[in-house]
CSV table of C-alpha atoms in Angstrom, one decimal:
chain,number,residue,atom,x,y,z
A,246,UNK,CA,84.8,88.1,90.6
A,247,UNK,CA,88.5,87.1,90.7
A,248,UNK,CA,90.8,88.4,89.3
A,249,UNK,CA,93.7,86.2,86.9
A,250,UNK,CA,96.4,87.0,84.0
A,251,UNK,CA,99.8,87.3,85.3
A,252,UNK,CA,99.0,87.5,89.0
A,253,UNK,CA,101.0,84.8,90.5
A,254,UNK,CA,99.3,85.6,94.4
A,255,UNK,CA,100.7,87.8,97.2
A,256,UNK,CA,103.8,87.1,98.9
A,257,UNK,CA,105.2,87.0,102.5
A,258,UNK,CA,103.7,85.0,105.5
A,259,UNK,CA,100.4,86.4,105.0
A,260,UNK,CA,100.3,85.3,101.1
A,261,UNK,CA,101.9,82.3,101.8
A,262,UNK,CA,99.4,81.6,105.0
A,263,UNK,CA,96.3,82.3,102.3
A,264,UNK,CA,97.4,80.4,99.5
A,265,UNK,CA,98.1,77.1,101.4
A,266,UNK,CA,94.6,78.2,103.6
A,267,UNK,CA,92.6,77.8,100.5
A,268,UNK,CA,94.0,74.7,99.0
A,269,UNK,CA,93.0,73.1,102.4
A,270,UNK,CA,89.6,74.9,101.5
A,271,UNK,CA,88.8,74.4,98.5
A,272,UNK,CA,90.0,70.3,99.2
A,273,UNK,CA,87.4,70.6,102.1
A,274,UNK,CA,84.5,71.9,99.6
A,275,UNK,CA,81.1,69.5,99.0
A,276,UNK,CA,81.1,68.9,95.6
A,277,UNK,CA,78.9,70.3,93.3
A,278,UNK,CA,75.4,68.8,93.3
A,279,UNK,CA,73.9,67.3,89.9
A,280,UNK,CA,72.7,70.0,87.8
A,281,UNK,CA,74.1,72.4,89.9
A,282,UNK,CA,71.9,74.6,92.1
A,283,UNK,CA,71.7,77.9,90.3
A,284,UNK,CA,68.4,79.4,88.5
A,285,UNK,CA,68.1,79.1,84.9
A,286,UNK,CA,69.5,82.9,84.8
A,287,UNK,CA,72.8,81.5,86.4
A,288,UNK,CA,72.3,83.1,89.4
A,289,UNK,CA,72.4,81.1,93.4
A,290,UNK,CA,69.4,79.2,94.8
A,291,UNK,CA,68.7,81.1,97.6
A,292,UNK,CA,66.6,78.3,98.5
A,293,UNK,CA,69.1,76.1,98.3
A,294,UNK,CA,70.1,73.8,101.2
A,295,UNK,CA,73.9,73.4,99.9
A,296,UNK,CA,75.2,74.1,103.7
A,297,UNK,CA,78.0,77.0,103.5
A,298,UNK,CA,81.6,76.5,104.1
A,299,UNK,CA,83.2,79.3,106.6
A,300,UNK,CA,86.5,79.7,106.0
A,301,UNK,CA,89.4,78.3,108.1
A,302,UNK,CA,90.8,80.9,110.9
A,303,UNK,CA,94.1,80.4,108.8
A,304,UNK,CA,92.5,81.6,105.7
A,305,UNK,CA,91.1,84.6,107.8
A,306,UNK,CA,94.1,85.5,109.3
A,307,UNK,CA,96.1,85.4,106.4
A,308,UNK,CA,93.9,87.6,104.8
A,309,UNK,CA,93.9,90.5,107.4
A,310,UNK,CA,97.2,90.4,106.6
A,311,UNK,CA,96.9,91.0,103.0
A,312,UNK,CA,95.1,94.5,104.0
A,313,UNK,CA,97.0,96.8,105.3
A,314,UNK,CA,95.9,98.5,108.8
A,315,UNK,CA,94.6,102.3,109.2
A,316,UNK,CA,97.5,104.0,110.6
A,317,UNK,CA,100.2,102.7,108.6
A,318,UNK,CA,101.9,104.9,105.7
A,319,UNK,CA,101.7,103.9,101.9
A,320,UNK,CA,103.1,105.2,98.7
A,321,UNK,CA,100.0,106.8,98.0
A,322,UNK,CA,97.4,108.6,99.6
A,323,UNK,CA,94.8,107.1,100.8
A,324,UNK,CA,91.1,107.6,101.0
A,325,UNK,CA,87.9,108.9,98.9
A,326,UNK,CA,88.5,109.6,95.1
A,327,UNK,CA,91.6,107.6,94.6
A,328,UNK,CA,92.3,105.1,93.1
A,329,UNK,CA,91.2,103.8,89.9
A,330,UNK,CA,91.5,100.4,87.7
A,331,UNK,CA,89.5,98.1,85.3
A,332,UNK,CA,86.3,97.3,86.9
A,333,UNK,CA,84.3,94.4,86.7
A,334,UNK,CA,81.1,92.8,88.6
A,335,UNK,CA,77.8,94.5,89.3
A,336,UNK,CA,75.5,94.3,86.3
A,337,UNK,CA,78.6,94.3,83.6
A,338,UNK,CA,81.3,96.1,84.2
A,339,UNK,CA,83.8,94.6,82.8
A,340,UNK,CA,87.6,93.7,83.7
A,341,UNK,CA,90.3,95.0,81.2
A,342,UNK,CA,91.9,91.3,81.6
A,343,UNK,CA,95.8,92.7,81.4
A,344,UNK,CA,98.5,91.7,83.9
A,345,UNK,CA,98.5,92.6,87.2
A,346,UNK,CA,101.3,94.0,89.6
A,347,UNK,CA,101.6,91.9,92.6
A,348,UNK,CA,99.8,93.2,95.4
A,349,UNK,CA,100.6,91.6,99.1
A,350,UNK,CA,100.0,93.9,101.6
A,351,UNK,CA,99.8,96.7,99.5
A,352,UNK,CA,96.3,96.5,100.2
A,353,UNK,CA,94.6,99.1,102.2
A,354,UNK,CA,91.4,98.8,104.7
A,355,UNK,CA,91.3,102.2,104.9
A,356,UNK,CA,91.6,103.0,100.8
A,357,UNK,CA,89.2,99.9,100.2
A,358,UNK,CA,87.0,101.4,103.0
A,359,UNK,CA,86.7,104.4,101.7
A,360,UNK,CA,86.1,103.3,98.7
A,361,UNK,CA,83.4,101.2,99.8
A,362,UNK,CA,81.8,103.6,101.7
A,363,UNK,CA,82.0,106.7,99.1
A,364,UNK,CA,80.1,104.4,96.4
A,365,UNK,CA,77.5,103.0,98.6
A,366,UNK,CA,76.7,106.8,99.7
A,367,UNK,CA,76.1,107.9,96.2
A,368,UNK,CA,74.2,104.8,95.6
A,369,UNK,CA,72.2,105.2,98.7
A,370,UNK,CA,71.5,109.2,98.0
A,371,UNK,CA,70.6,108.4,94.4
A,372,UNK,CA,68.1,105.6,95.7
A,373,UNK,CA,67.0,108.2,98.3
A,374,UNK,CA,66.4,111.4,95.7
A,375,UNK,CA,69.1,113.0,98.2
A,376,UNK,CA,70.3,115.6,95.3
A,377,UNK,CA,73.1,117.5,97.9
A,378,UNK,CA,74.6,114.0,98.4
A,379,UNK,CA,75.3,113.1,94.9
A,380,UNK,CA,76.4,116.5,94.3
A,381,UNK,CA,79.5,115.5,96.5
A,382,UNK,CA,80.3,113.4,94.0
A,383,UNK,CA,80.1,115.9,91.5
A,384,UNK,CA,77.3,114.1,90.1
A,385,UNK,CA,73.8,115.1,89.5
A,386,UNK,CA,70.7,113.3,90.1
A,387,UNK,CA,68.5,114.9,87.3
A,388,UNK,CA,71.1,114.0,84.5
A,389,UNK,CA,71.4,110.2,86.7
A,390,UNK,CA,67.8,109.8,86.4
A,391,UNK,CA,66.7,111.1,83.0
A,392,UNK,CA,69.1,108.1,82.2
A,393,UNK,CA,67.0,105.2,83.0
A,394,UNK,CA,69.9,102.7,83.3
A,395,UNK,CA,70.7,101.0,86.2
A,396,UNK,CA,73.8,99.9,84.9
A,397,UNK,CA,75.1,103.4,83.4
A,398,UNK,CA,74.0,105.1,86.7
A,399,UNK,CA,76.1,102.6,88.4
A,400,UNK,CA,78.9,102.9,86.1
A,401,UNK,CA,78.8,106.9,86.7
A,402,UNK,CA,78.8,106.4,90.4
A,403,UNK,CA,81.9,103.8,90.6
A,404,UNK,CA,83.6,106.6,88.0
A,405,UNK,CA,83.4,109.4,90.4
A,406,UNK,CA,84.6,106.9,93.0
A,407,UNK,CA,87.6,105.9,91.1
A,408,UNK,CA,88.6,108.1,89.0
A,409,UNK,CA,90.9,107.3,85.6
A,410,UNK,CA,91.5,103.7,85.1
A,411,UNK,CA,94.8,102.5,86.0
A,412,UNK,CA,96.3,99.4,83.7
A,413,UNK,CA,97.7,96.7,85.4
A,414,UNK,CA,97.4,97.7,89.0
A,415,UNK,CA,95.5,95.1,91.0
A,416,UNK,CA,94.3,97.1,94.4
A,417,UNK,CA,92.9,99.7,92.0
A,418,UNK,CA,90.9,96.7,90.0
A,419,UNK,CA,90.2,95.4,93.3
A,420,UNK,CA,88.9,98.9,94.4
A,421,UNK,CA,86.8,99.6,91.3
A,422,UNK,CA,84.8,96.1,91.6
A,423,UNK,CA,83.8,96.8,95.2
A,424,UNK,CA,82.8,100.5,94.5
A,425,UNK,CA,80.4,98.6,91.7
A,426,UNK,CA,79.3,95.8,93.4
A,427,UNK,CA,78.3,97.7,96.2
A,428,UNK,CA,76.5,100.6,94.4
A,429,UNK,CA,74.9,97.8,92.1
A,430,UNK,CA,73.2,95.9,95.3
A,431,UNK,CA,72.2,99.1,97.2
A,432,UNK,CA,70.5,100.3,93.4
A,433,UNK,CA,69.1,96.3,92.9
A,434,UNK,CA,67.8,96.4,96.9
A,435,UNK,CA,65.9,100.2,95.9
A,436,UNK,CA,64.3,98.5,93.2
A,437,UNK,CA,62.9,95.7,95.1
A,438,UNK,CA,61.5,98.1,97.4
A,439,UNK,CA,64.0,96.6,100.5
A,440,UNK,CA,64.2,99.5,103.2
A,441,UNK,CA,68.1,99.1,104.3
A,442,UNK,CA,69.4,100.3,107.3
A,443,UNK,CA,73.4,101.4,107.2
A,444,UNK,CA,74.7,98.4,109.1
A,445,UNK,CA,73.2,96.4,106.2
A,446,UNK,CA,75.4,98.6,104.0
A,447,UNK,CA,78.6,98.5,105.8
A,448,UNK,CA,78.3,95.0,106.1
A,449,UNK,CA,77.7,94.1,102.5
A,450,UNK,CA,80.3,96.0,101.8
A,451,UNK,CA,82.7,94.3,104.4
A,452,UNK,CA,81.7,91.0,103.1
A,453,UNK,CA,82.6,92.6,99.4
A,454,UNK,CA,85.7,93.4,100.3
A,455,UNK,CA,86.7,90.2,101.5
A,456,UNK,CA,86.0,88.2,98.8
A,457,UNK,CA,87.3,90.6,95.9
A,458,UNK,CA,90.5,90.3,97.9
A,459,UNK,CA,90.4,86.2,98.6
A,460,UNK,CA,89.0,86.0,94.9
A,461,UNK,CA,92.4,87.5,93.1
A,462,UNK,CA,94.3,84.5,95.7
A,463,UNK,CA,91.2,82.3,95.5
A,464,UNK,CA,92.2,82.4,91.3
A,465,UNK,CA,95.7,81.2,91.7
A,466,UNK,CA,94.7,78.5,93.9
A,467,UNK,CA,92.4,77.3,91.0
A,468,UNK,CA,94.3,77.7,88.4
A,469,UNK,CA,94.9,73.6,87.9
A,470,UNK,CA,91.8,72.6,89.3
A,471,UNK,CA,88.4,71.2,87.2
A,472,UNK,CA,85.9,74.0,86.1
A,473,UNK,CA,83.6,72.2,88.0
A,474,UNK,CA,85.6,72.4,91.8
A,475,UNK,CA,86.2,76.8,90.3
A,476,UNK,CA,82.8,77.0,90.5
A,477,UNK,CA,81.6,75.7,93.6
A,478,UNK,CA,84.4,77.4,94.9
A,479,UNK,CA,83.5,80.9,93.9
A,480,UNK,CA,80.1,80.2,95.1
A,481,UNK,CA,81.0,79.3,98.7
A,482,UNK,CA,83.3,82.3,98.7
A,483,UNK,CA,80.9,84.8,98.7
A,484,UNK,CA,78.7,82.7,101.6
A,485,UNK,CA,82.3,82.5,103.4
A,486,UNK,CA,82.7,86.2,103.5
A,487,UNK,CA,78.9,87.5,104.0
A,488,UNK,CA,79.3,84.5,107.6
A,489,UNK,CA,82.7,86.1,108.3
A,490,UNK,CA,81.4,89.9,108.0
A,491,UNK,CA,78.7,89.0,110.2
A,492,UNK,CA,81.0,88.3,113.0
A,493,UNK,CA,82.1,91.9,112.8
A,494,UNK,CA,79.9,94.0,115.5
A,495,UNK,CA,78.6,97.5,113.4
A,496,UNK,CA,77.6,100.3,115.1
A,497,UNK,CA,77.1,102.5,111.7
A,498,UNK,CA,75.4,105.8,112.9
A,499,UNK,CA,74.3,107.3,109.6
A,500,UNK,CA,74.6,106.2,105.7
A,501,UNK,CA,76.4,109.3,105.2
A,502,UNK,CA,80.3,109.0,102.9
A,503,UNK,CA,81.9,109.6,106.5
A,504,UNK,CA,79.6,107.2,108.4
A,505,UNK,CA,79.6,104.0,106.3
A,506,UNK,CA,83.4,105.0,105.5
A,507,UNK,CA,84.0,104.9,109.6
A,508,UNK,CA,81.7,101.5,109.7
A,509,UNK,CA,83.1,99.3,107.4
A,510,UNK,CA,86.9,100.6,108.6
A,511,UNK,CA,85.7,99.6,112.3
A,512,UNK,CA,84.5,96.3,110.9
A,513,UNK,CA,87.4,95.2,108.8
A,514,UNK,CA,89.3,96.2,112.1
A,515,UNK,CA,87.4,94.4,114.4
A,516,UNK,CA,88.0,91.3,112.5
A,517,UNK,CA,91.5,91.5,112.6
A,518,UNK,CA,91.3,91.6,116.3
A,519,UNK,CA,89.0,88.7,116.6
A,520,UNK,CA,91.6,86.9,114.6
A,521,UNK,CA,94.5,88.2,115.9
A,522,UNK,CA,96.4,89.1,112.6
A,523,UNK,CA,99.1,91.3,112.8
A,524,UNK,CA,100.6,93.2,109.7
C-alpha cells in the first residue's frame, strides 16, 4: 500500500494540511511492541490489543480535500471503465514502481467511487454465480471459474475495471489498487463462507479509498523516518481509515455496479460534511 518514487506529495492547502497532519500523527504513534504483533505469515493480530490511533480532524480534512467532489469538472471523464495504472495490493498485484505525476486534488470521489464500486460488483456476482452481472463487465464466469485462481480472477476483474495501464499517473495507480483490494476481500470473505451485506461492501471500500490516498502522502511523510516507525505507521493507517469510514452513515440498497457506486459516493460525501472540507 503506498505509493513512492518521485512523488514529492500533493500541493495547495489541502496537501500542505495532510502532510504536516501526519507528521503530528505519525509523532503521536505507540511504538511498535517487541516482536511486533503480526502472525508468522506477516499479516495483523487481530487479536491484538495494540489500541488504534484515529486520525487527527486535520488529517481528515485535508484529505477530503485531496478528492475532488461529484459535481466538479475534470480533464477527463469520469466514472466506470476508466482509468487505468500499475496496480498493486490484493494477493500480488504488483506496482510498476516508476515516477509518479503529482496528483493534489486531481483526485476524484466520484472516479475512485466508481471504481470501487464496479470491482466489488464483479467480485460480488462472481462470488454469487450471478453470470448476467459479470457479463457487464464483459467477463464470463465459466472461463473465471474453470480458472481456479483467486488471484488471476481478481486480476481479470480489476482489468475490466481499469482498462490499459497508464505509466506514471498516480490517480490511475491509486484507482487500480482499490479496484484490487476490494475485489480480493469480497473473493477472501466468499471463501471463508462470510455472508456480506452491501453496507459491508461500500464501507470496505470507503475505508480503501482512504488509505490508498493518505498512503501515497503517508510515504513522503516517511521517507526519513526508521523502518521500524513506516511500519507501525502503515499498520494504524488502515485501522485509522476502517474507524473513520465507520463514521460515514450507509444506506446501500442493493450490491448492484449502480448501488454500491451511489453508496460509497454518498459516504465519501458525508464525510466531507462531517468534517467540513471544502474543495
Amino acid at each position: 500500500m503506498g505509493t513512492s518514487g518521485a512523488y514529492t506529495g500533493a500541493g495547495g492547502t489541502a496537501g500542505k494540511e495532510v502532510a504536516e497532519g501526519l507528521g503530528e500523527w505519525i509523532d503521536s504513534l505507540p511504538s511498535a511492541p517487541p516482536g511486533g504483533d503480526e502472525t508468522s505469515d506477516g499479516s495483523t493480530n487481530p487479536d491484538s490489543d495494540r489500541p488504534i490511533t484515529q486520525l487527527s480532524p486535520r488529517v481528515v480534512t485535508g484529505l477530503m480535500g485531496l478528492l475532488r467532489p461529484r459535481g466538479r469538472s475534470s480533464g477527463s471523464a469520469d466514472g466506470p471503465g476508466a482509468g487505468g495504472g500499475a496496480g498493486r495490493g490484493g494477493r500480488g498485484i504488483a506496482s510498476s514502481g516508476g515516477s509518479k505525476t503529482r496528483a493534489g486534488s486531481g483526485r476524484s470521489t466520484q472516479r475512485l467511487s466508481a471504481v470501487g464500486g464496479r470491482a466489488a460488483a464483479g467480485a460480488y456476482a462472481f462470488a454469487r454465480g450471478d453470470v448476467a452481472g459479470l457479463q457487464r463487465l464483459g467477463l464470463d464466469y465459466a472461463e473465471l471459474s474453470a480458472l481456479n485462481d483467486p488471484l488471476e480472477v481478481t486480476r481479470r476483474i480489476v482489468d475490466a475495471v481499469c482498462g490499459e495501464r497508464a505509466e506514471n499517473k498516480l490517480e490511475s495507480e491509486e484507482e487500480r489498487y482499490v479496484a484490487a483490494a476490494v475485489a480480493d476481500w469480497i473473493l477472501v470473505e466468499n471463501q471463508r463462507g462470510s455472508i456480506l451485506e452491501p453496507d459491508d461492501i461500500a464501507r470496505y471500500t470507503i475505508a480503501t479509498v482512504i488509505a490508498e490516498v493518505l498512503s501515497s502522502e503517508l510515504a513522503v511523510a516517511l521517507r526519513e523516518r526508521p523502518d521500524e516507525v513506516r511500519a507501525v505507521a502503515e499498520d494504524e493507517l488502515r485501522d485509522a481509515a476502517s474507524v473513520l469510514a465507520g463514521q460515514a452513515d450507509l444506506t446501500a440498497t442493493g450490491a448492484s455496479e449502480l448501488q454500491l457506486t451511489t453508496a460509497i459516493e454518498d459516504g465519501i460525501e458525508k464525510l466531507r460534511m462531517i468534517y467540513g472540507a471544502s474543495a
